[in-house]
Coordinates of C-alpha atoms in Angstrom, one line a residue:
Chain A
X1 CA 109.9 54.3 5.6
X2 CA 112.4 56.2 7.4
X3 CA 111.8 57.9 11.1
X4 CA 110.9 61.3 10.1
X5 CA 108.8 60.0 7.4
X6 CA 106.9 57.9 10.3
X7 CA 107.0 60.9 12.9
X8 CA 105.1 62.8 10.0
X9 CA 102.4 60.9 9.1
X10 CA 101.9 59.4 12.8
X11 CA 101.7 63.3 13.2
X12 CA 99.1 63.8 11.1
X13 CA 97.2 60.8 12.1
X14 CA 97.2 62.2 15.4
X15 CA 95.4 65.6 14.3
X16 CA 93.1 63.7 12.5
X17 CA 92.2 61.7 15.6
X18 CA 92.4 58.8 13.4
X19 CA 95.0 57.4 15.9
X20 CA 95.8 57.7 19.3
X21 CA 98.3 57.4 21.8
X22 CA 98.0 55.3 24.8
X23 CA 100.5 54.5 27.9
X24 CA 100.6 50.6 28.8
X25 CA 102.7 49.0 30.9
X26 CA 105.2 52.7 31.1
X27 CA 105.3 51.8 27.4
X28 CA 103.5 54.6 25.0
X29 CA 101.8 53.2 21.8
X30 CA 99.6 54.3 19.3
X31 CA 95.9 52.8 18.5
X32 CA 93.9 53.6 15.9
X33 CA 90.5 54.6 16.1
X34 CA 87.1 53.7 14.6
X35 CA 87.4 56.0 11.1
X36 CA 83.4 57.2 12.0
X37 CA 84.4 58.0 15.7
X38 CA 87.4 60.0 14.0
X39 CA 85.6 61.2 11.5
X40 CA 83.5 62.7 14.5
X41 CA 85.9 63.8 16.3
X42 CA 87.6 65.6 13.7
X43 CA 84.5 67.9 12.9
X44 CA 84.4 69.2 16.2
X45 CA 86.3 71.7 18.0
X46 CA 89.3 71.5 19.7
X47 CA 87.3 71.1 23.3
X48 CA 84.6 69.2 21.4
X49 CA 87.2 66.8 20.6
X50 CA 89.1 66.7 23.7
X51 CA 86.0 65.4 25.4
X52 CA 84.7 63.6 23.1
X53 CA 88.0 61.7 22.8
X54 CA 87.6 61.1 26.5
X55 CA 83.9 59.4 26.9
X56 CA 84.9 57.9 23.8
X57 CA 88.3 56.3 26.3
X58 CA 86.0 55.3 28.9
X59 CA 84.2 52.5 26.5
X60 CA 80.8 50.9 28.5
X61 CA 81.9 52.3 32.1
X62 CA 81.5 55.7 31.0
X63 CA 83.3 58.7 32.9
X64 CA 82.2 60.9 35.5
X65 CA 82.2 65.0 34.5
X66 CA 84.4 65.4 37.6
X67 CA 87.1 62.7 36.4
X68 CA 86.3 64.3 32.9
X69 CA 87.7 68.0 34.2
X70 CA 90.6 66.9 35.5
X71 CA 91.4 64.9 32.2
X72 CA 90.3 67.5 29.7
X73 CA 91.6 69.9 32.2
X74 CA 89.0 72.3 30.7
X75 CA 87.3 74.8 32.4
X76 CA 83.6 73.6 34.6
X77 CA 82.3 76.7 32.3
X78 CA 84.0 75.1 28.7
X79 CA 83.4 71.6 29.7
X80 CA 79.5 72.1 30.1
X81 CA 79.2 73.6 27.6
X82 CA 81.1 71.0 25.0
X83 CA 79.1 68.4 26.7
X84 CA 75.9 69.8 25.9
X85 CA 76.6 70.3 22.6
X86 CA 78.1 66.8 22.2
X87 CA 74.4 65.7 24.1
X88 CA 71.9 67.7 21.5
X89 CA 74.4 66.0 18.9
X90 CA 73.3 62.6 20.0
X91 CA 77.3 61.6 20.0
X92 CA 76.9 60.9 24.3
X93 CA 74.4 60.0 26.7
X94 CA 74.0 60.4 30.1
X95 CA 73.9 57.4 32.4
X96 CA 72.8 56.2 35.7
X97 CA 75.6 54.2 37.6
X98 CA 73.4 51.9 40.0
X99 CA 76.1 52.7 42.6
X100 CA 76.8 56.3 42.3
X101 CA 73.2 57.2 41.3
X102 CA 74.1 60.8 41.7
X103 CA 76.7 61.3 39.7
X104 CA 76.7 62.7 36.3
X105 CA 77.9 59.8 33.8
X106 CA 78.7 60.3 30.3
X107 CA 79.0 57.8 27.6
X108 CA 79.0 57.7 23.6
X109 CA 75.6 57.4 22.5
X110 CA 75.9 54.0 20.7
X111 CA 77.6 52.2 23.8
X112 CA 75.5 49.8 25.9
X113 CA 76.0 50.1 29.4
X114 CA 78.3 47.5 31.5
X115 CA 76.2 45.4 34.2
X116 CA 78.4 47.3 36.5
X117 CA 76.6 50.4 35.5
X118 CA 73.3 49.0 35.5
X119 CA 73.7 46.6 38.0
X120 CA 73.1 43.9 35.8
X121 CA 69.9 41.5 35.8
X122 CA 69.3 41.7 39.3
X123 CA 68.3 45.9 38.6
X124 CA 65.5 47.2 37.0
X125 CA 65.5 51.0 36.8
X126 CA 68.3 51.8 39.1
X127 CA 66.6 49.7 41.7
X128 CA 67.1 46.2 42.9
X129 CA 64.6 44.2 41.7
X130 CA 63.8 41.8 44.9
X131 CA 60.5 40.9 43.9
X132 CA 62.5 39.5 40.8
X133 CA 65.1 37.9 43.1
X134 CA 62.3 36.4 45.3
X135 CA 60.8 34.6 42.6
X136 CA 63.8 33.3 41.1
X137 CA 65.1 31.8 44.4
X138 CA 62.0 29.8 45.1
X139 CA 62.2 28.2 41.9
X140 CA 65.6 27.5 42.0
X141 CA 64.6 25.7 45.4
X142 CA 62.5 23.8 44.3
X143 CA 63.8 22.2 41.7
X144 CA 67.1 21.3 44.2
X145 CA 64.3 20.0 46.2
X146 CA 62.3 18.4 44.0
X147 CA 66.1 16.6 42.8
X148 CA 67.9 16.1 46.4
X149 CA 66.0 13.8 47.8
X150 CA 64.8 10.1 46.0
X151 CA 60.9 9.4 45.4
X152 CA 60.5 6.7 47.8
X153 CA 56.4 6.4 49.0
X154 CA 57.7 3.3 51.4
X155 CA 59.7 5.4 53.2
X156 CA 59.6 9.3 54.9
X157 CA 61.9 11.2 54.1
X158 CA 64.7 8.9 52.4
X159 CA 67.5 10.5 51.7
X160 CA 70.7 9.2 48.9
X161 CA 73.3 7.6 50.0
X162 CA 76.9 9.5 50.4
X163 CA 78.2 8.3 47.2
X164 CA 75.2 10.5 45.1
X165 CA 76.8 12.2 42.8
X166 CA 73.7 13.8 40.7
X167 CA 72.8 16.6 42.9
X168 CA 72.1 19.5 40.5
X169 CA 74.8 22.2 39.3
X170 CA 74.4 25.8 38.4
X171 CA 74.5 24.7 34.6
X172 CA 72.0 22.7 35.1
X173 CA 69.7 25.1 37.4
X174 CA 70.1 27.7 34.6
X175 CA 68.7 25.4 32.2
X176 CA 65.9 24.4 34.4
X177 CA 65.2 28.3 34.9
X178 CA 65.6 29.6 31.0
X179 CA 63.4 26.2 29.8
X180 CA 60.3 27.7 32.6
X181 CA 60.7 30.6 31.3
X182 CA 60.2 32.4 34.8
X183 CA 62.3 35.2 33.4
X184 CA 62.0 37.9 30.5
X185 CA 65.9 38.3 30.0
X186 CA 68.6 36.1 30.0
X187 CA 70.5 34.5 33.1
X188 CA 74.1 33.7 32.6
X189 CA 76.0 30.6 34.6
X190 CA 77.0 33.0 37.1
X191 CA 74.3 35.0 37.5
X192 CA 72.5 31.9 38.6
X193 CA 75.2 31.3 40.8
X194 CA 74.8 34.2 42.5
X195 CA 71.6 33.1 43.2
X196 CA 72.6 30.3 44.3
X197 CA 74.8 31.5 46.9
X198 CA 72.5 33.7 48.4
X199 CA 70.5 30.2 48.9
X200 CA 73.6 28.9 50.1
X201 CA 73.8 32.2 53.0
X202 CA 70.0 31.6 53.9
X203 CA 70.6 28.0 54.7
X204 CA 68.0 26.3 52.5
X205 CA 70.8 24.3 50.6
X206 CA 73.9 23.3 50.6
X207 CA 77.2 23.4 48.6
X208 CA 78.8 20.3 47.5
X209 CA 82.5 19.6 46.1
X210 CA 82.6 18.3 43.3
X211 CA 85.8 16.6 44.5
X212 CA 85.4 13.1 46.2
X213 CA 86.2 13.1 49.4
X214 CA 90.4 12.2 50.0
X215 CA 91.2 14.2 46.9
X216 CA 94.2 16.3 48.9
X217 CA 95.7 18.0 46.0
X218 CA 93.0 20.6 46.2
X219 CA 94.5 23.7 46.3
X220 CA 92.7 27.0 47.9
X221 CA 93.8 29.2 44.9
X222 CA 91.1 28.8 42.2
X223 CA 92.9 29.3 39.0
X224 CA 90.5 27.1 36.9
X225 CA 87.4 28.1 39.1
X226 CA 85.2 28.5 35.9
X227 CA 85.6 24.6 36.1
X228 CA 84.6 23.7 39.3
X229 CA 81.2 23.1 39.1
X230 CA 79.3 22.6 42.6
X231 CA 76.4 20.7 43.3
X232 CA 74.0 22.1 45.2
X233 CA 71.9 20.1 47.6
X234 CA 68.5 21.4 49.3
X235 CA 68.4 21.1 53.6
X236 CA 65.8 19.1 54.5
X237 CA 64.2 21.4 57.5
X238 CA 62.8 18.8 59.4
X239 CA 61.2 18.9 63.1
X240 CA 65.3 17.2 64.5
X241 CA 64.9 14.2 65.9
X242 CA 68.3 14.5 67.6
X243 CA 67.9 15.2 71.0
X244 CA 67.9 18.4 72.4
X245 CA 68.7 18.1 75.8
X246 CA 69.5 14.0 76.0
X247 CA 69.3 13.9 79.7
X248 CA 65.7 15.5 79.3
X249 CA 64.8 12.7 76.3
X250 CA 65.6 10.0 77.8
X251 CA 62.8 8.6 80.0
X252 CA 64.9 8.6 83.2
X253 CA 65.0 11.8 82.9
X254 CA 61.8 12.4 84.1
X255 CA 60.6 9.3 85.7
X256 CA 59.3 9.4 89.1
X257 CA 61.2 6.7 90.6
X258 CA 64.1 7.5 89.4
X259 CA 66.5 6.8 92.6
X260 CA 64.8 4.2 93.5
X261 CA 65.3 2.3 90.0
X262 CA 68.5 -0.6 90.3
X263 CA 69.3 -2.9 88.4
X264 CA 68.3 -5.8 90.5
X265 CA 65.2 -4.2 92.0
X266 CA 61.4 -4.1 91.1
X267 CA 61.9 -1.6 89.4
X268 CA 64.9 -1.8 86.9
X269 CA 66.4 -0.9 83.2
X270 CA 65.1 -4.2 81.8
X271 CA 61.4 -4.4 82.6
X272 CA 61.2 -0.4 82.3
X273 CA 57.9 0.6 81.2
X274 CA 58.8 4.0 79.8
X275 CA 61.9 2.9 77.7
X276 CA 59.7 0.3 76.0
X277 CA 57.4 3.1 74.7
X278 CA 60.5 5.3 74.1
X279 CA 62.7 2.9 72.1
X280 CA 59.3 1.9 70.0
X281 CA 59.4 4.7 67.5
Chain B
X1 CA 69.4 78.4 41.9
X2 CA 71.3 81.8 41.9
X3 CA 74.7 81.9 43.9
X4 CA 74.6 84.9 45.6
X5 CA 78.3 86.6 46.0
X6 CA 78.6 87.8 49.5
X7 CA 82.2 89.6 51.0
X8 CA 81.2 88.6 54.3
X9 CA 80.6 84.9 53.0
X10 CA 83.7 85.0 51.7
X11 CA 85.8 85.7 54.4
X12 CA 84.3 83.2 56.7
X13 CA 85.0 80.6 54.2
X14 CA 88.4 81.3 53.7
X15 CA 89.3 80.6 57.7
X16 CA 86.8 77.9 58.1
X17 CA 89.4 75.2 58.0
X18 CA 91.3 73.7 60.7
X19 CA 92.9 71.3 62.5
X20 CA 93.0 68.6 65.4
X21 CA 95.1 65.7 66.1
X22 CA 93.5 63.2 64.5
X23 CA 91.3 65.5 61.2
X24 CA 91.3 68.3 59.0
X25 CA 88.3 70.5 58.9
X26 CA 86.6 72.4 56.2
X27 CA 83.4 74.6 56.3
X28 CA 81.7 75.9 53.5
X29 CA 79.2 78.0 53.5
X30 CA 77.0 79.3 50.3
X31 CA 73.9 81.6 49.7
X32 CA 71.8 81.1 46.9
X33 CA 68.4 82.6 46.2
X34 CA 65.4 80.6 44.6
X35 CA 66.1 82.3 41.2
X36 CA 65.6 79.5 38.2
X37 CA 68.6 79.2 36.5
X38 CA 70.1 76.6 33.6
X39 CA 69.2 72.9 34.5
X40 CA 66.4 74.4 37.4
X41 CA 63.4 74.3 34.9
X42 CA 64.5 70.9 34.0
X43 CA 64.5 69.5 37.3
X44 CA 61.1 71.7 38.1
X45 CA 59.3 69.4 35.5
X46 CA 61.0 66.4 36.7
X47 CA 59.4 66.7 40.1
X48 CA 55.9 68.1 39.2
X49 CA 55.3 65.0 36.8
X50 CA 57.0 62.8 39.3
X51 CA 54.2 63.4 41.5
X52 CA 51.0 64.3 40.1
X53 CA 51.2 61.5 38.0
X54 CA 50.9 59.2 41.2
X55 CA 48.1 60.7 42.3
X56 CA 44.8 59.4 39.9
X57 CA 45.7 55.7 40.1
X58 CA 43.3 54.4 42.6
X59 CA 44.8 51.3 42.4
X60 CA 47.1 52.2 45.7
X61 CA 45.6 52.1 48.9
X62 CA 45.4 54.9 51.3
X63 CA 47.7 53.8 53.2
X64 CA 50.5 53.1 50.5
X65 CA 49.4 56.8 49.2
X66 CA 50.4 58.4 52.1
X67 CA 53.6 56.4 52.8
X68 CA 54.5 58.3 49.1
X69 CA 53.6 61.4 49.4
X70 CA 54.0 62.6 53.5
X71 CA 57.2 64.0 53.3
X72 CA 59.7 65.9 55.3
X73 CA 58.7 69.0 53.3
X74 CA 55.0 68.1 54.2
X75 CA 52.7 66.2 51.7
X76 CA 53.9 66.3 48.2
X77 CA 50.9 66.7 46.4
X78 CA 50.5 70.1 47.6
X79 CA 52.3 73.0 45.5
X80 CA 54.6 74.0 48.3
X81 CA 55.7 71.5 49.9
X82 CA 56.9 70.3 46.2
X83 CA 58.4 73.8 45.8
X84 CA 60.5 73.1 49.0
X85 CA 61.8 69.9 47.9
X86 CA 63.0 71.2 44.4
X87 CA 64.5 74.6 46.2
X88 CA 66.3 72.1 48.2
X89 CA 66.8 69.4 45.3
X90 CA 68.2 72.8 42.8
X91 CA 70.8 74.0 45.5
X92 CA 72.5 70.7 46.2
X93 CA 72.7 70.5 42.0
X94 CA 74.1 74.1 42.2
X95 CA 76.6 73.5 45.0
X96 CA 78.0 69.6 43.8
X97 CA 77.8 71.0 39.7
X98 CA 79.0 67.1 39.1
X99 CA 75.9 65.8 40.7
X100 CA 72.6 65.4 39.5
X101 CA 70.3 65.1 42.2
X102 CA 67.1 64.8 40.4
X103 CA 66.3 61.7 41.8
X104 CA 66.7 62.2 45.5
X105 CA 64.3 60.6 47.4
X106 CA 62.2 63.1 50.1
X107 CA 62.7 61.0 52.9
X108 CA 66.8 61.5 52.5
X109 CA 66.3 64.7 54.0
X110 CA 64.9 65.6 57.3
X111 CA 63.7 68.7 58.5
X112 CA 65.3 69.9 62.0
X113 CA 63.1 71.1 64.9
X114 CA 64.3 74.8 65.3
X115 CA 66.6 76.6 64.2
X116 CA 68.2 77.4 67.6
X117 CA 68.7 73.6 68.1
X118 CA 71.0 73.2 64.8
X119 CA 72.8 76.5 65.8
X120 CA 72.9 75.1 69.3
X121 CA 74.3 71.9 68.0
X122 CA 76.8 73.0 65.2
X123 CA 78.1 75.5 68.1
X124 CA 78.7 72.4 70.2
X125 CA 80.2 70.4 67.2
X126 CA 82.8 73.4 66.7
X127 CA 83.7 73.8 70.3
X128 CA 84.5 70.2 70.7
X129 CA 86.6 70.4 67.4
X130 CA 88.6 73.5 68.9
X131 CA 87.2 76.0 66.9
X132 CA 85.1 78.7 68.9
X133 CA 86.5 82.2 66.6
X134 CA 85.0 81.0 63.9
X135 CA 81.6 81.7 65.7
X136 CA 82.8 83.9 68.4
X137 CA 85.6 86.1 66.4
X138 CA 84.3 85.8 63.3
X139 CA 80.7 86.1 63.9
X140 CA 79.7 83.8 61.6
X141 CA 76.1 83.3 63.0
X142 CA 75.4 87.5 62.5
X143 CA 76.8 87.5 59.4
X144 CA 74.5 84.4 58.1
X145 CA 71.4 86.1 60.3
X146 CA 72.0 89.2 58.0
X147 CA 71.5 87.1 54.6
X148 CA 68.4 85.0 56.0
X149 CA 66.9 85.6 58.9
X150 CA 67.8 82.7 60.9
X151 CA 64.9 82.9 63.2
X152 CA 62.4 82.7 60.6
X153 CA 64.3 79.5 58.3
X154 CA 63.4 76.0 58.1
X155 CA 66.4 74.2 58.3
X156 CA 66.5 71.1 56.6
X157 CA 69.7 68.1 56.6
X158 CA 70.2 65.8 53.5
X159 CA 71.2 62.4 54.9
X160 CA 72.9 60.8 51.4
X161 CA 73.2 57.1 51.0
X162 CA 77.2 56.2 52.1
X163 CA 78.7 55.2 49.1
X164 CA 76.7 58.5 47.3
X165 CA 78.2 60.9 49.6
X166 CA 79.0 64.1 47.3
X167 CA 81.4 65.0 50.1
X168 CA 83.2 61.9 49.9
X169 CA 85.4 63.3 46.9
X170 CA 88.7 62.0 48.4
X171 CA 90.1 59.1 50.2
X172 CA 90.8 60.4 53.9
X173 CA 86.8 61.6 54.2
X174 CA 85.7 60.8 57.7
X175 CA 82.6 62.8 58.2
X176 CA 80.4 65.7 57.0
X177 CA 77.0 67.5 58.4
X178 CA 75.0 69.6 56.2
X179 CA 72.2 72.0 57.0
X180 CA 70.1 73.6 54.7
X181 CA 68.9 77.4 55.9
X182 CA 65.9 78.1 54.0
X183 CA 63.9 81.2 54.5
X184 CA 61.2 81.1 52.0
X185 CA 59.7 84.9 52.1
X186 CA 63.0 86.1 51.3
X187 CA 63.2 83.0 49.1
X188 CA 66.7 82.6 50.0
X189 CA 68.8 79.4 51.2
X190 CA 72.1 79.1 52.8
X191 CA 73.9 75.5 52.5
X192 CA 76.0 75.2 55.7
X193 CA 78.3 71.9 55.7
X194 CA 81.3 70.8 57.4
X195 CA 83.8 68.5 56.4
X196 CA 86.1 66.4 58.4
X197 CA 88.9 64.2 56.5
X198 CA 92.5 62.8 57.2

């Protein structure tokens, strides 16, 4: 086929709507389109198609009317009125963007919104759906729990060793989460890890590398991050034993005869009454 | 909401613009009256069922009743305060055309004390800003006393959430107030804002 031959037909491709042109990279090339959306497109009229061609651009995002004007370039008057007609058509929809809930949104009818639209599963109707969130998070907690710490009756709160290295990951809290069945739609891997770092920021568990310790090659970029899986371990909120103030906990701290303890006296560190019942714990 | 065409409007809001050191500032001022127009019905409907709906549940308690319907605009399941909130609701739709505003909540408005406090502060605003002509050559006060009666108007503010702003069309916005005049006998509402952006 010879260049004007090409031009031609690209030509009346073009008018047809059956392709279109698109600028990547300072490069322009030509797509083609979806033969119904074309067929659509080319029953309308020139503004009809013009917007239409638009929304259609935006794919799941959608476009707002005021981003749509300047594209179109159409009047407020002709735009309006294209969209409307487009709307009783059924070919667009207008959608709430959980962000901009104010702005006017369009998208072809068919299209299902992006989670960026909708905000995804953690918004239900526009609104963030804490109730939701509350419920998942406990779970999520205590299964950690129920899986950071060994089931020892002998002794209180035992604890692994350093070397454990089966402290839950998001994978498998997602699977503990669909098998419950606590929630009516799906959870991806990173959903859950959302979750989990919110966990994470309210300081009921802890985030463990999955690298041993002394691995230095660990670089900060995360190229392969889908990879790294963490563990996540749950914070045992226990009364601390540790001292607060150690001069205060410690018995000499508030022992009456304090100055005149010595170590060679009557009253000394070795026979001490008060340490005995301290160190007895 | 009808946009009423006034000369006098429109001179004021070609010379309500200018600039300091560090901003540049835009007024805009707009008269509408409560005439239904296009999308108005729409919306009308939208808030009637909103809130009637809520009302025969019984399953709230008192107190979570009244934390949904006391309002700004007074309690919402009386006829006029509704009215007041879709007036309000209609001209924000009519002066941002690619907003749809229909689900404001009430409580992102409040309603100012007097209308001799927001002239009193605006005034202040402008004369910290460097502009007194636009009040004091201009007479920008008379001329919106002519179209509404300021005396007798409830002036009401629309407090969006940030990242909502429908003045925050460009990068450089710093700031904008609003005021909403509304004079309901004459059922007529001025939407006074100003704009400040780098």
């Amino acid at each position: 086929m010879d260049v004007t031959e090409a031009h031609l037909a690209m030509n009346t491709l073009l008018k047809k709507s059956a392709i279109e042109i698109m600028s990547l990279n300072g490069e322009n090339l030509l797509r083609a389109i979806d033969l119904k959306d074309a067929e659509k497109a080319s029953k309308l009229d020139e503004e009809g198609r013009l917007v239409f061609n638009a929304i259609r651009a935006a794919g799941n995002v959608g476009i707002w009317t005021k981003d749509l004007k300047k594209k179109t370039n159409l009047h407020m008057i002709v735009l309006n009125r294209a969209l409307k007609l487009l709307e009783q058509k059924h070919e667009i929809k207008a959608v709430k963007h959980v962000k901009f809930p104010t702005r006017k949104i369009y998208m072809l009818f068919n299209t299902t919104p992006s989670s960026e639209v909708t905000g995804g599963a953690w918004y239900t109707d526009q609104e963030l759906d804490t109730d939701f969130i509350d419920s998942l998070k406990a779970a999520c907690l205590k299964y950690i729990t129920a899986r950071s710490f060994p089931r020892n009756e002998t002794v209180r709160d035992a604890v692994f060793g350093a070397d454990h290295e089966h402290y839950p990951t998001a994978t498998e809290v997602r699977r503990f989460i669909t098998e419950s069945r606590i929630s009516s739609i799906e959870l991806s891997v990173k959903d859950i890890t959302s979750l989990l770092d919110v966990l994470v920021y309210d300081g009921t568990i802890e985030k463990k590398s999955p690298f041993a310790i002394g691995m230095e090659d660990f670089s900060d970029e995360e190229d392969g991050d889908e990879n790294v899986q963490w563990s996540y371990k749950a914070v045992r909120k226990t009364t601390s034993r540790l001292p607060v103030e150690a001069l205060t906990e410690v018995p000499c701290g508030r022992c009456q005869v304090f100055t005149f303890c010595s170590e060679n006296g009557p009253v000394s560190p070795f026979n001490c009454e008060y340490f005995k019942v301290w160190l007895d714990w | 909401m009808k946009f009423l065409e006034v000369d006098s409007l429109d001179v004021l809001n070609t010379v309500f613009r200018w600039e300091t050191v560090e901003a540049i500032l835009t007024g805009r001022i707009e008269a509408y009256s409560c005439k239904s127009a296009g999308s108005d019905k729409k919306l009308f409907k939208q808030i009637e069922n909103k809130y009637s709906v809520d009302l025969s549940g019984g399953s709230i308690s008192p107190d979570d009743y009244l934390h949904t319907i006391v309002s700004p605009f007074g309690r919402l399941d009386e006829s006029t305060p509704r009215k007041t909130f879709f007036y309000l609701l209609a001209t924000l739709n009519a002066a941002f055309p690619e907003h749809d505003f229909g689900d404001v909540r009430p409580d992102q408005f409040s309603k100012q004390p007097s209308p001799e406090m927001v002239i009193n502060s605006v005034n202040t605003t402008l004369f910290n800003l460097g502009n007194d002509e636009i009040v004091n050559k201009y007479r920008m006060w008379d001329t919106l006393d002519e179209i509404v009666d300021l005396s007798e108007c409830d002036v009401y503010s629309y407090n969006p959430d940030i990242e909502d702003d429908p003045m925050n069309d460009e990068e450089g916005y710093l700031w904008s107030i609003n005021y909403f005049f509304f004079n309901r006998k004459l059922k007529r509402m001025v939407f006074f804002s100003i704009k400040s952006e780098r």
